[in-house]
């Protein structure tokens, strides 16, 4: 059974960074893209970007190019997303997803001083 | 960038009623390989999104056949033939034809 397990909720201060993880079991992430999606409170889904863990190639939505950095560790079958220069507007639930079929449970990131 | 416009934003239905949701794209979603990467998700309250329909009309494994998808090019429709209580939540169309995923704004299905 394929499962995506995300790290726990984060509370970050404005201007700082957080790094989220998404550990995959039941499937080798080398064989797929790993996507990240956010959802601001009460809002819809927004695609952030994706990484090809086999070679590290990334594509980002324009608005996240200077906000998010996607990496992956194939030895631990884990994808990561670092969010930098946090602002209150970054407060959201962040999901990792493998294709559209498998999703992590989501992690709440709250930015507050 | 591709923009997906979903209508209506909110849908009120009774149990057993059939409903449809529209998703219109600002560009054709027909890929050069002949596939159309338009899919439908359901997000129930407090849960992660769930894939219902992929490649316009293909039912994801385990999804009830009261869900169906149709369309081509820029116009797509999700139909629920006989709403059940477990169908309540927000429906999203999403495209993957143009490298970057794009989500529609969502349609909230509520009980009337």
Tab-separated table of N, CA, C and O in Angstrom, chain A:
chain	number	residue	atom	x	y	z
A	1	UNK	N	0.849	-1.198	0.000
A	1	UNK	CA	0.000	0.000	0.000
A	1	UNK	C	0.887	1.253	0.000
A	1	UNK	O	1.824	1.363	0.773
A	2	UNK	N	0.577	2.164	-0.880
A	2	UNK	CA	1.337	3.401	-0.964
A	2	UNK	C	0.841	4.382	0.098
A	2	UNK	O	-0.374	4.597	0.233
A	3	UNK	N	1.767	4.953	0.844
A	3	UNK	CA	1.418	5.956	1.849
A	3	UNK	C	2.406	7.104	1.794
A	3	UNK	O	3.603	6.899	1.586
A	4	UNK	N	1.891	8.319	1.994
A	4	UNK	CA	2.715	9.521	2.078
A	4	UNK	C	2.518	10.098	3.478
A	4	UNK	O	1.406	10.517	3.822
A	5	UNK	N	3.574	10.112	4.257
A	5	UNK	CA	3.501	10.583	5.641
A	5	UNK	C	4.251	11.901	5.766
A	5	UNK	O	5.468	11.951	5.580
A	6	UNK	N	3.510	12.953	6.088
A	6	UNK	CA	4.117	14.270	6.209
A	6	UNK	C	4.499	14.573	7.648
A	6	UNK	O	3.912	14.009	8.596
A	7	UNK	N	5.455	15.458	7.797
A	7	UNK	CA	5.919	15.879	9.111
A	7	UNK	C	4.847	16.707	9.795
A	7	UNK	O	3.832	17.087	9.187
A	8	UNK	N	5.071	16.996	11.069
A	8	UNK	CA	4.055	17.643	11.883
A	8	UNK	C	3.913	19.135	11.644
A	8	UNK	O	4.688	19.759	10.917
A	9	UNK	N	2.886	19.705	12.275
A	9	UNK	CA	2.566	21.121	12.130
A	9	UNK	C	3.752	21.995	12.508
A	9	UNK	O	4.563	21.637	13.369
A	10	UNK	N	3.846	23.134	11.828
A	10	UNK	CA	4.955	24.055	12.038
A	10	UNK	C	4.415	25.436	12.422
A	10	UNK	O	3.408	25.899	11.883
A	11	UNK	N	5.129	26.063	13.337
A	11	UNK	CA	4.860	27.453	13.688
A	11	UNK	C	6.152	28.215	13.419
A	11	UNK	O	7.183	27.934	14.026
A	12	UNK	N	6.089	29.147	12.463
A	12	UNK	CA	7.284	29.894	12.110
A	12	UNK	C	7.098	31.390	12.282
A	12	UNK	O	5.986	31.901	12.090
A	13	UNK	N	8.178	32.060	12.618
A	13	UNK	CA	8.121	33.516	12.749
A	13	UNK	C	8.355	34.157	11.384
A	13	UNK	O	9.052	33.592	10.515
A	14	UNK	N	7.795	35.328	11.185
A	14	UNK	CA	8.033	36.029	9.907
A	14	UNK	C	9.515	36.198	9.635
A	14	UNK	O	10.302	36.504	10.539
A	15	UNK	N	9.904	35.953	8.383
A	15	UNK	CA	11.291	36.102	7.980
A	15	UNK	C	12.128	34.853	8.115
A	15	UNK	O	13.250	34.803	7.606
A	16	UNK	N	11.602	33.855	8.790
A	16	UNK	CA	12.350	32.611	8.969
A	16	UNK	C	11.966	31.581	7.899
A	16	UNK	O	11.179	31.880	6.997
A	17	UNK	N	12.532	30.382	8.015
A	17	UNK	CA	12.259	29.302	7.063
A	17	UNK	C	11.761	28.067	7.798
A	17	UNK	O	12.041	27.879	8.988
A	18	UNK	N	11.021	27.235	7.067
A	18	UNK	CA	10.631	25.924	7.587
A	18	UNK	C	10.893	24.900	6.488
A	18	UNK	O	10.847	25.219	5.299
A	19	UNK	N	11.151	23.667	6.918
A	19	UNK	CA	11.370	22.594	5.960
A	19	UNK	C	10.414	21.462	6.267
A	19	UNK	O	10.423	20.914	7.375
A	20	UNK	N	9.589	21.136	5.284
A	20	UNK	CA	8.587	20.098	5.439
A	20	UNK	C	9.073	18.814	4.777
A	20	UNK	O	9.776	18.863	3.762
A	21	UNK	N	8.671	17.698	5.326
A	21	UNK	CA	9.068	16.419	4.740
A	21	UNK	C	7.857	15.577	4.375
A	21	UNK	O	6.760	15.759	4.935
A	22	UNK	N	8.066	14.673	3.451
A	22	UNK	CA	7.006	13.788	2.960
A	22	UNK	C	7.658	12.442	2.668
A	22	UNK	O	8.344	12.280	1.652
A	23	UNK	N	7.471	11.498	3.584
A	23	UNK	CA	8.096	10.191	3.434
A	23	UNK	C	7.133	9.228	2.761
A	23	UNK	O	6.003	9.053	3.211
A	24	UNK	N	7.612	8.610	1.710
A	24	UNK	CA	6.784	7.706	0.919
A	24	UNK	C	7.119	6.259	1.254
A	24	UNK	O	8.293	5.889	1.334
A	25	UNK	N	6.101	5.464	1.462
A	25	UNK	CA	6.286	4.020	1.628
A	25	UNK	C	5.445	3.291	0.597
A	25	UNK	O	4.404	3.784	0.169
A	26	UNK	N	5.938	2.143	0.151
A	26	UNK	CA	5.201	1.343	-0.800
A	26	UNK	C	5.444	1.677	-2.257
A	26	UNK	O	4.840	1.058	-3.142
A	27	UNK	N	6.305	2.631	-2.521
A	27	UNK	CA	6.613	3.010	-3.906
A	27	UNK	C	7.943	3.740	-3.929
A	27	UNK	O	8.233	4.529	-3.038
A	28	UNK	N	8.729	3.482	-4.962
A	28	UNK	CA	10.030	4.137	-5.106
A	28	UNK	C	9.856	5.492	-5.778
A	28	UNK	O	9.398	5.578	-6.925
A	29	UNK	N	10.218	6.549	-5.065
A	29	UNK	CA	9.962	7.893	-5.585
A	29	UNK	C	10.809	8.214	-6.820
A	29	UNK	O	10.545	9.176	-7.525
A	30	UNK	N	11.826	7.401	-7.083
A	30	UNK	CA	12.617	7.588	-8.313
A	30	UNK	C	11.744	7.426	-9.555
A	30	UNK	O	12.102	7.905	-10.635
A	31	UNK	N	10.633	6.728	-9.408
A	31	UNK	CA	9.800	6.389	-10.561
A	31	UNK	C	8.615	7.329	-10.747
A	31	UNK	O	7.684	7.013	-11.513
A	32	UNK	N	8.642	8.471	-10.079
A	32	UNK	CA	7.496	9.374	-10.178
A	32	UNK	C	7.939	10.803	-9.909
A	32	UNK	O	9.087	11.049	-9.518
A	33	UNK	N	7.036	11.755	-10.147
A	33	UNK	CA	7.238	13.123	-9.715
A	33	UNK	C	6.598	13.292	-8.341
A	33	UNK	O	5.574	12.681	-8.038
A	34	UNK	N	7.166	14.143	-7.530
A	34	UNK	CA	6.559	14.509	-6.258
A	34	UNK	C	6.108	15.968	-6.350
A	34	UNK	O	6.901	16.854	-6.661
A	35	UNK	N	4.847	16.192	-6.089
A	35	UNK	CA	4.254	17.513	-6.191
A	35	UNK	C	3.961	18.072	-4.795
A	35	UNK	O	3.749	17.317	-3.843
A	36	UNK	N	3.917	19.398	-4.720
A	36	UNK	CA	3.502	20.087	-3.497
A	36	UNK	C	2.388	21.065	-3.841
A	36	UNK	O	2.455	21.777	-4.853
A	37	UNK	N	1.398	21.103	-2.973
A	37	UNK	CA	0.182	21.904	-3.176
A	37	UNK	C	-0.143	22.584	-1.859
A	37	UNK	O	0.038	21.985	-0.793
A	38	UNK	N	-0.622	23.824	-1.929
A	38	UNK	CA	-1.057	24.445	-0.680
A	38	UNK	C	-2.523	24.814	-0.722
A	38	UNK	O	-3.169	24.800	-1.791
A	39	UNK	N	-3.034	25.106	0.461
A	39	UNK	CA	-4.435	25.499	0.616
A	39	UNK	C	-4.514	26.496	1.767
A	39	UNK	O	-4.413	26.116	2.935
A	40	UNK	N	-4.684	27.762	1.425
A	40	UNK	CA	-4.828	28.786	2.458
A	40	UNK	C	-6.173	28.615	3.136
A	40	UNK	O	-7.103	28.058	2.555
A	41	UNK	N	-6.290	29.103	4.358
A	41	UNK	CA	-7.531	28.891	5.120
A	41	UNK	C	-8.772	29.304	4.341
A	41	UNK	O	-8.870	30.451	3.890
A	42	UNK	N	-9.668	28.369	4.160
A	42	UNK	CA	-10.930	28.638	3.485
A	42	UNK	C	-10.828	28.813	1.981
A	42	UNK	O	-11.820	29.178	1.332
A	43	UNK	N	-9.651	28.545	1.420
A	43	UNK	CA	-9.440	28.752	-0.014
A	43	UNK	C	-9.240	27.437	-0.753
A	43	UNK	O	-9.279	26.359	-0.160
A	44	UNK	N	-9.004	27.546	-2.057
A	44	UNK	CA	-8.838	26.370	-2.897
A	44	UNK	C	-7.406	25.867	-2.942
A	44	UNK	O	-6.522	26.363	-2.242
A	45	UNK	N	-7.201	24.864	-3.780
A	45	UNK	CA	-5.892	24.235	-3.930
A	45	UNK	C	-5.028	25.045	-4.892
A	45	UNK	O	-5.510	25.575	-5.897
A	46	UNK	N	-3.742	25.103	-4.569
A	46	UNK	CA	-2.801	25.877	-5.379
A	46	UNK	C	-1.527	25.051	-5.562
A	46	UNK	O	-0.921	24.615	-4.579
A	47	UNK	N	-1.130	24.855	-6.807
A	47	UNK	CA	0.052	24.060	-7.092
A	47	UNK	C	1.304	24.884	-6.876
A	47	UNK	O	1.415	26.014	-7.364
A	48	UNK	N	2.267	24.312	-6.158
A	48	UNK	CA	3.520	25.003	-5.862
A	48	UNK	C	4.615	24.598	-6.847
A	48	UNK	O	5.311	25.437	-7.409
A	49	UNK	N	4.747	23.292	-7.048
A	49	UNK	CA	5.789	22.817	-7.943
A	49	UNK	C	5.953	21.310	-7.828
A	49	UNK	O	5.239	20.648	-7.074
A	50	UNK	N	6.913	20.792	-8.576
A	50	UNK	CA	7.187	19.368	-8.510
A	50	UNK	C	8.655	19.097	-8.749
A	50	UNK	O	9.363	19.903	-9.357
A	51	UNK	N	9.091	17.959	-8.232
A	51	UNK	CA	10.465	17.522	-8.396
A	51	UNK	C	10.488	16.122	-8.974
A	51	UNK	O	9.616	15.298	-8.665
A	52	UNK	N	11.485	15.885	-9.822
A	52	UNK	CA	11.761	14.534	-10.301
A	52	UNK	C	12.882	13.996	-9.408
A	52	UNK	O	14.044	14.391	-9.579
A	53	UNK	N	12.568	13.141	-8.452
A	53	UNK	CA	13.594	12.676	-7.514
A	53	UNK	C	14.746	11.915	-8.179
A	53	UNK	O	15.836	11.839	-7.603
A	54	UNK	N	14.526	11.385	-9.360
A	54	UNK	CA	15.575	10.616	-10.033
A	54	UNK	C	16.749	11.493	-10.423
A	54	UNK	O	17.902	11.033	-10.435
A	55	UNK	N	16.480	12.768	-10.749
A	55	UNK	CA	17.563	13.650	-11.187
A	55	UNK	C	17.561	15.014	-10.508
A	55	UNK	O	18.441	15.834	-10.768
A	56	UNK	N	16.587	15.254	-9.672
A	56	UNK	CA	16.526	16.520	-8.936
A	56	UNK	C	15.938	17.678	-9.719
A	56	UNK	O	15.869	18.795	-9.193
A	57	UNK	N	15.492	17.433	-10.947
A	57	UNK	CA	14.916	18.519	-11.741
A	57	UNK	C	13.625	19.014	-11.107
A	57	UNK	O	12.804	18.226	-10.641
A	58	UNK	N	13.453	20.332	-11.108
A	58	UNK	CA	12.281	20.939	-10.487
A	58	UNK	C	11.592	21.896	-11.446
A	58	UNK	O	12.211	22.462	-12.347
A	59	UNK	N	10.289	22.060	-11.242
A	59	UNK	CA	9.489	23.083	-11.903
A	59	UNK	C	8.632	23.730	-10.835
A	59	UNK	O	8.045	23.030	-10.008
A	60	UNK	N	8.572	25.062	-10.864
A	60	UNK	CA	7.797	25.799	-9.872
A	60	UNK	C	6.751	26.662	-10.558
A	60	UNK	O	6.972	27.194	-11.645
A	61	UNK	N	5.617	26.833	-9.900
A	61	UNK	CA	4.691	27.874	-10.306
A	61	UNK	C	5.402	29.210	-10.113
A	61	UNK	O	6.196	29.381	-9.178
A	62	UNK	N	5.117	30.162	-10.984
A	62	UNK	CA	5.842	31.435	-10.994
A	62	UNK	C	5.872	32.100	-9.620
A	62	UNK	O	6.936	32.557	-9.168
A	63	UNK	N	4.741	32.101	-8.919
A	63	UNK	CA	4.675	32.851	-7.660
A	63	UNK	C	5.446	32.182	-6.530
A	63	UNK	O	5.668	32.791	-5.478
A	64	UNK	N	5.884	30.943	-6.732
A	64	UNK	CA	6.593	30.233	-5.682
A	64	UNK	C	8.087	30.063	-5.980
A	64	UNK	O	8.803	29.425	-5.203
A	65	UNK	N	8.546	30.641	-7.072
A	65	UNK	CA	9.939	30.430	-7.475
A	65	UNK	C	10.939	30.933	-6.451
A	65	UNK	O	12.024	30.372	-6.294
A	66	UNK	N	10.618	31.987	-5.749
A	66	UNK	CA	11.541	32.494	-4.736
A	66	UNK	C	11.081	32.143	-3.324
A	66	UNK	O	11.690	32.591	-2.343
A	67	UNK	N	10.033	31.378	-3.220
A	67	UNK	CA	9.469	31.016	-1.918
A	67	UNK	C	9.789	29.568	-1.518
A	67	UNK	O	10.130	29.292	-0.374
A	68	UNK	N	9.655	28.667	-2.467
A	68	UNK	CA	9.777	27.242	-2.169
A	68	UNK	C	11.008	26.638	-2.832
A	68	UNK	O	11.368	27.019	-3.942
A	69	UNK	N	11.641	25.708	-2.118
A	69	UNK	CA	12.736	24.930	-2.676
A	69	UNK	C	12.442	23.450	-2.453
A	69	UNK	O	12.283	23.019	-1.298
A	70	UNK	N	12.337	22.712	-3.557
A	70	UNK	CA	12.012	21.301	-3.478
A	70	UNK	C	13.270	20.448	-3.625
A	70	UNK	O	14.101	20.715	-4.499
A	71	UNK	N	13.397	19.476	-2.755
A	71	UNK	CA	14.494	18.520	-2.827
A	71	UNK	C	13.932	17.129	-2.550
A	71	UNK	O	12.777	16.977	-2.121
A	72	UNK	N	14.770	16.119	-2.783
A	72	UNK	CA	14.351	14.750	-2.514
A	72	UNK	C	15.556	13.911	-2.161
A	72	UNK	O	16.671	14.151	-2.655
A	73	UNK	N	15.355	12.946	-1.280
A	73	UNK	CA	16.400	12.013	-0.876
A	73	UNK	C	15.925	10.612	-1.238
A	73	UNK	O	15.050	10.060	-0.557
A	74	UNK	N	16.466	10.095	-2.320
A	74	UNK	CA	15.997	8.784	-2.769
A	74	UNK	C	16.415	7.668	-1.822
A	74	UNK	O	15.762	6.624	-1.768
A	75	UNK	N	17.471	7.885	-1.047
A	75	UNK	CA	17.908	6.826	-0.130
A	75	UNK	C	16.895	6.614	0.994
A	75	UNK	O	16.736	5.501	1.501
A	76	UNK	N	16.202	7.677	1.364
A	76	UNK	CA	15.176	7.558	2.409
A	76	UNK	C	13.767	7.644	1.835
A	76	UNK	O	12.784	7.602	2.584
A	77	UNK	N	13.690	7.759	0.518
A	77	UNK	CA	12.379	7.835	-0.167
A	77	UNK	C	11.529	8.982	0.368
A	77	UNK	O	10.323	8.834	0.621
A	78	UNK	N	12.181	10.128	0.530
A	78	UNK	CA	11.517	11.274	1.153
A	78	UNK	C	11.687	12.519	0.286
A	78	UNK	O	12.777	12.783	-0.227
A	79	UNK	N	10.604	13.272	0.155
A	79	UNK	CA	10.636	14.561	-0.521
A	79	UNK	C	10.558	15.675	0.516
A	79	UNK	O	9.952	15.497	1.588
A	80	UNK	N	11.169	16.799	0.172
A	80	UNK	CA	11.201	17.933	1.100
A	80	UNK	C	10.790	19.207	0.373
A	80	UNK	O	11.009	19.363	-0.822
A	81	UNK	N	10.240	20.131	1.159
A	81	UNK	CA	9.989	21.475	0.655
A	81	UNK	C	10.392	22.478	1.736
A	81	UNK	O	9.904	22.407	2.868
A	82	UNK	N	11.285	23.373	1.355
A	82	UNK	CA	11.655	24.453	2.270
A	82	UNK	C	10.934	25.713	1.827
A	82	UNK	O	10.944	26.065	0.648
A	83	UNK	N	10.320	26.379	2.777
A	83	UNK	CA	9.659	27.665	2.547
A	83	UNK	C	10.491	28.734	3.231
A	83	UNK	O	10.762	28.631	4.435
A	84	UNK	N	10.887	29.735	2.469
A	84	UNK	CA	11.779	30.752	3.023
A	84	UNK	C	11.073	32.096	3.174
A	84	UNK	O	10.015	32.333	2.598
A	85	UNK	N	11.715	32.980	3.942
A	85	UNK	CA	11.185	34.339	4.161
A	85	UNK	C	9.678	34.298	4.439
A	85	UNK	O	8.882	34.922	3.739
A	86	UNK	N	9.331	33.570	5.469
A	86	UNK	CA	7.923	33.368	5.778
A	86	UNK	C	7.206	34.681	6.045
A	86	UNK	O	7.735	35.590	6.702
A	87	UNK	N	5.979	34.749	5.510
A	87	UNK	CA	5.073	35.871	5.748
A	87	UNK	C	3.761	35.303	6.240
A	87	UNK	O	3.484	34.103	6.064
A	88	UNK	N	2.907	36.158	6.775
A	88	UNK	CA	1.613	35.683	7.256
A	88	UNK	C	0.813	35.032	6.132
A	88	UNK	O	0.032	34.109	6.364
A	89	UNK	N	1.025	35.495	4.916
A	89	UNK	CA	0.328	34.962	3.756
A	89	UNK	C	0.708	33.511	3.436
A	89	UNK	O	0.030	32.822	2.666
A	90	UNK	N	1.805	33.034	4.027
A	90	UNK	CA	2.229	31.650	3.820
A	90	UNK	C	1.499	30.685	4.751
A	90	UNK	O	1.668	29.462	4.634
A	91	UNK	N	0.719	31.218	5.666
A	91	UNK	CA	-0.077	30.361	6.548
A	91	UNK	C	-1.052	29.553	5.708
A	91	UNK	O	-1.895	30.102	4.994
A	92	UNK	N	-0.917	28.236	5.776
A	92	UNK	CA	-1.702	27.356	4.908
A	92	UNK	C	-1.463	25.908	5.301
A	92	UNK	O	-0.563	25.598	6.087
A	93	UNK	N	-2.272	25.041	4.725
A	93	UNK	CA	-1.990	23.601	4.770
A	93	UNK	C	-1.198	23.262	3.509
A	93	UNK	O	-1.551	23.717	2.418
A	94	UNK	N	-0.143	22.489	3.689
A	94	UNK	CA	0.703	22.087	2.576
A	94	UNK	C	0.605	20.571	2.399
A	94	UNK	O	0.793	19.810	3.352
A	95	UNK	N	0.290	20.158	1.176
A	95	UNK	CA	0.167	18.743	0.842
A	95	UNK	C	1.301	18.331	-0.091
A	95	UNK	O	1.669	19.078	-1.005
A	96	UNK	N	1.816	17.134	0.106
A	96	UNK	CA	2.629	16.506	-0.928
A	96	UNK	C	1.724	15.514	-1.649
A	96	UNK	O	0.741	15.010	-1.080
A	97	UNK	N	2.042	15.262	-2.918
A	97	UNK	CA	1.215	14.354	-3.698
A	97	UNK	C	2.075	13.636	-4.716
A	97	UNK	O	3.037	14.211	-5.260
A	98	UNK	N	1.715	12.404	-4.965
A	98	UNK	CA	2.391	11.607	-5.968
A	98	UNK	C	1.371	11.332	-7.058
A	98	UNK	O	0.346	10.680	-6.782
A	99	UNK	N	1.601	11.857	-8.225
A	99	UNK	CA	0.590	11.967	-9.272
A	99	UNK	C	-0.614	12.635	-8.617
A	99	UNK	O	-0.458	13.487	-7.781
A	100	UNK	N	-1.779	12.283	-8.937
A	100	UNK	CA	-2.960	12.829	-8.270
A	100	UNK	C	-3.638	11.765	-7.419
A	100	UNK	O	-4.630	12.042	-6.765
A	101	UNK	N	-3.058	10.594	-7.424
A	101	UNK	CA	-3.703	9.466	-6.764
A	101	UNK	C	-3.367	9.385	-5.283
A	101	UNK	O	-4.208	9.030	-4.471
A	102	UNK	N	-2.151	9.725	-4.964
A	102	UNK	CA	-1.688	9.564	-3.577
A	102	UNK	C	-1.320	10.925	-2.992
A	102	UNK	O	-0.526	11.665	-3.572
A	103	UNK	N	-1.894	11.198	-1.827
A	103	UNK	CA	-1.688	12.479	-1.165
A	103	UNK	C	-1.242	12.256	0.273
A	103	UNK	O	-1.687	11.306	0.932
A	104	UNK	N	-0.392	13.147	0.745
A	104	UNK	CA	-0.104	13.166	2.161
A	104	UNK	C	-1.294	13.709	2.925
A	104	UNK	O	-2.264	14.206	2.330
A	105	UNK	N	-1.220	13.631	4.230
A	105	UNK	CA	-2.329	14.067	5.077
A	105	UNK	C	-2.399	15.588	5.217
A	105	UNK	O	-3.383	16.119	5.727
A	106	UNK	N	-1.357	16.267	4.743
A	106	UNK	CA	-1.310	17.712	4.860
A	106	UNK	C	-0.669	18.143	6.174
A	106	UNK	O	-0.789	17.452	7.185
A	107	UNK	N	0.008	19.271	6.126
A	107	UNK	CA	0.627	19.819	7.332
A	107	UNK	C	0.311	21.304	7.409
A	107	UNK	O	0.415	22.025	6.414
A	108	UNK	N	-0.111	21.726	8.578
A	108	UNK	CA	-0.452	23.135	8.785
A	108	UNK	C	0.810	23.922	9.100
A	108	UNK	O	1.549	23.561	10.032
A	109	UNK	N	1.054	24.962	8.341
A	109	UNK	CA	2.137	25.895	8.642
A	109	UNK	C	1.501	27.219	9.040
A	109	UNK	O	0.705	27.790	8.285
A	110	UNK	N	1.826	27.667	10.222
A	110	UNK	CA	1.299	28.930	10.730
A	110	UNK	C	2.454	29.897	10.891
A	110	UNK	O	3.461	29.574	11.532
A	111	UNK	N	2.306	31.063	10.299
A	111	UNK	CA	3.340	32.094	10.415
A	111	UNK	C	2.822	33.186	11.334
A	111	UNK	O	1.806	33.825	11.050
A	112	UNK	N	3.504	33.352	12.437
A	112	UNK	CA	3.062	34.329	13.428
A	112	UNK	C	4.244	34.728	14.307
A	112	UNK	O	5.091	33.894	14.625
A	113	UNK	N	4.265	35.988	14.700
A	113	UNK	CA	5.318	36.453	15.595
A	113	UNK	C	4.932	36.178	17.048
A	113	UNK	O	5.734	36.408	17.960
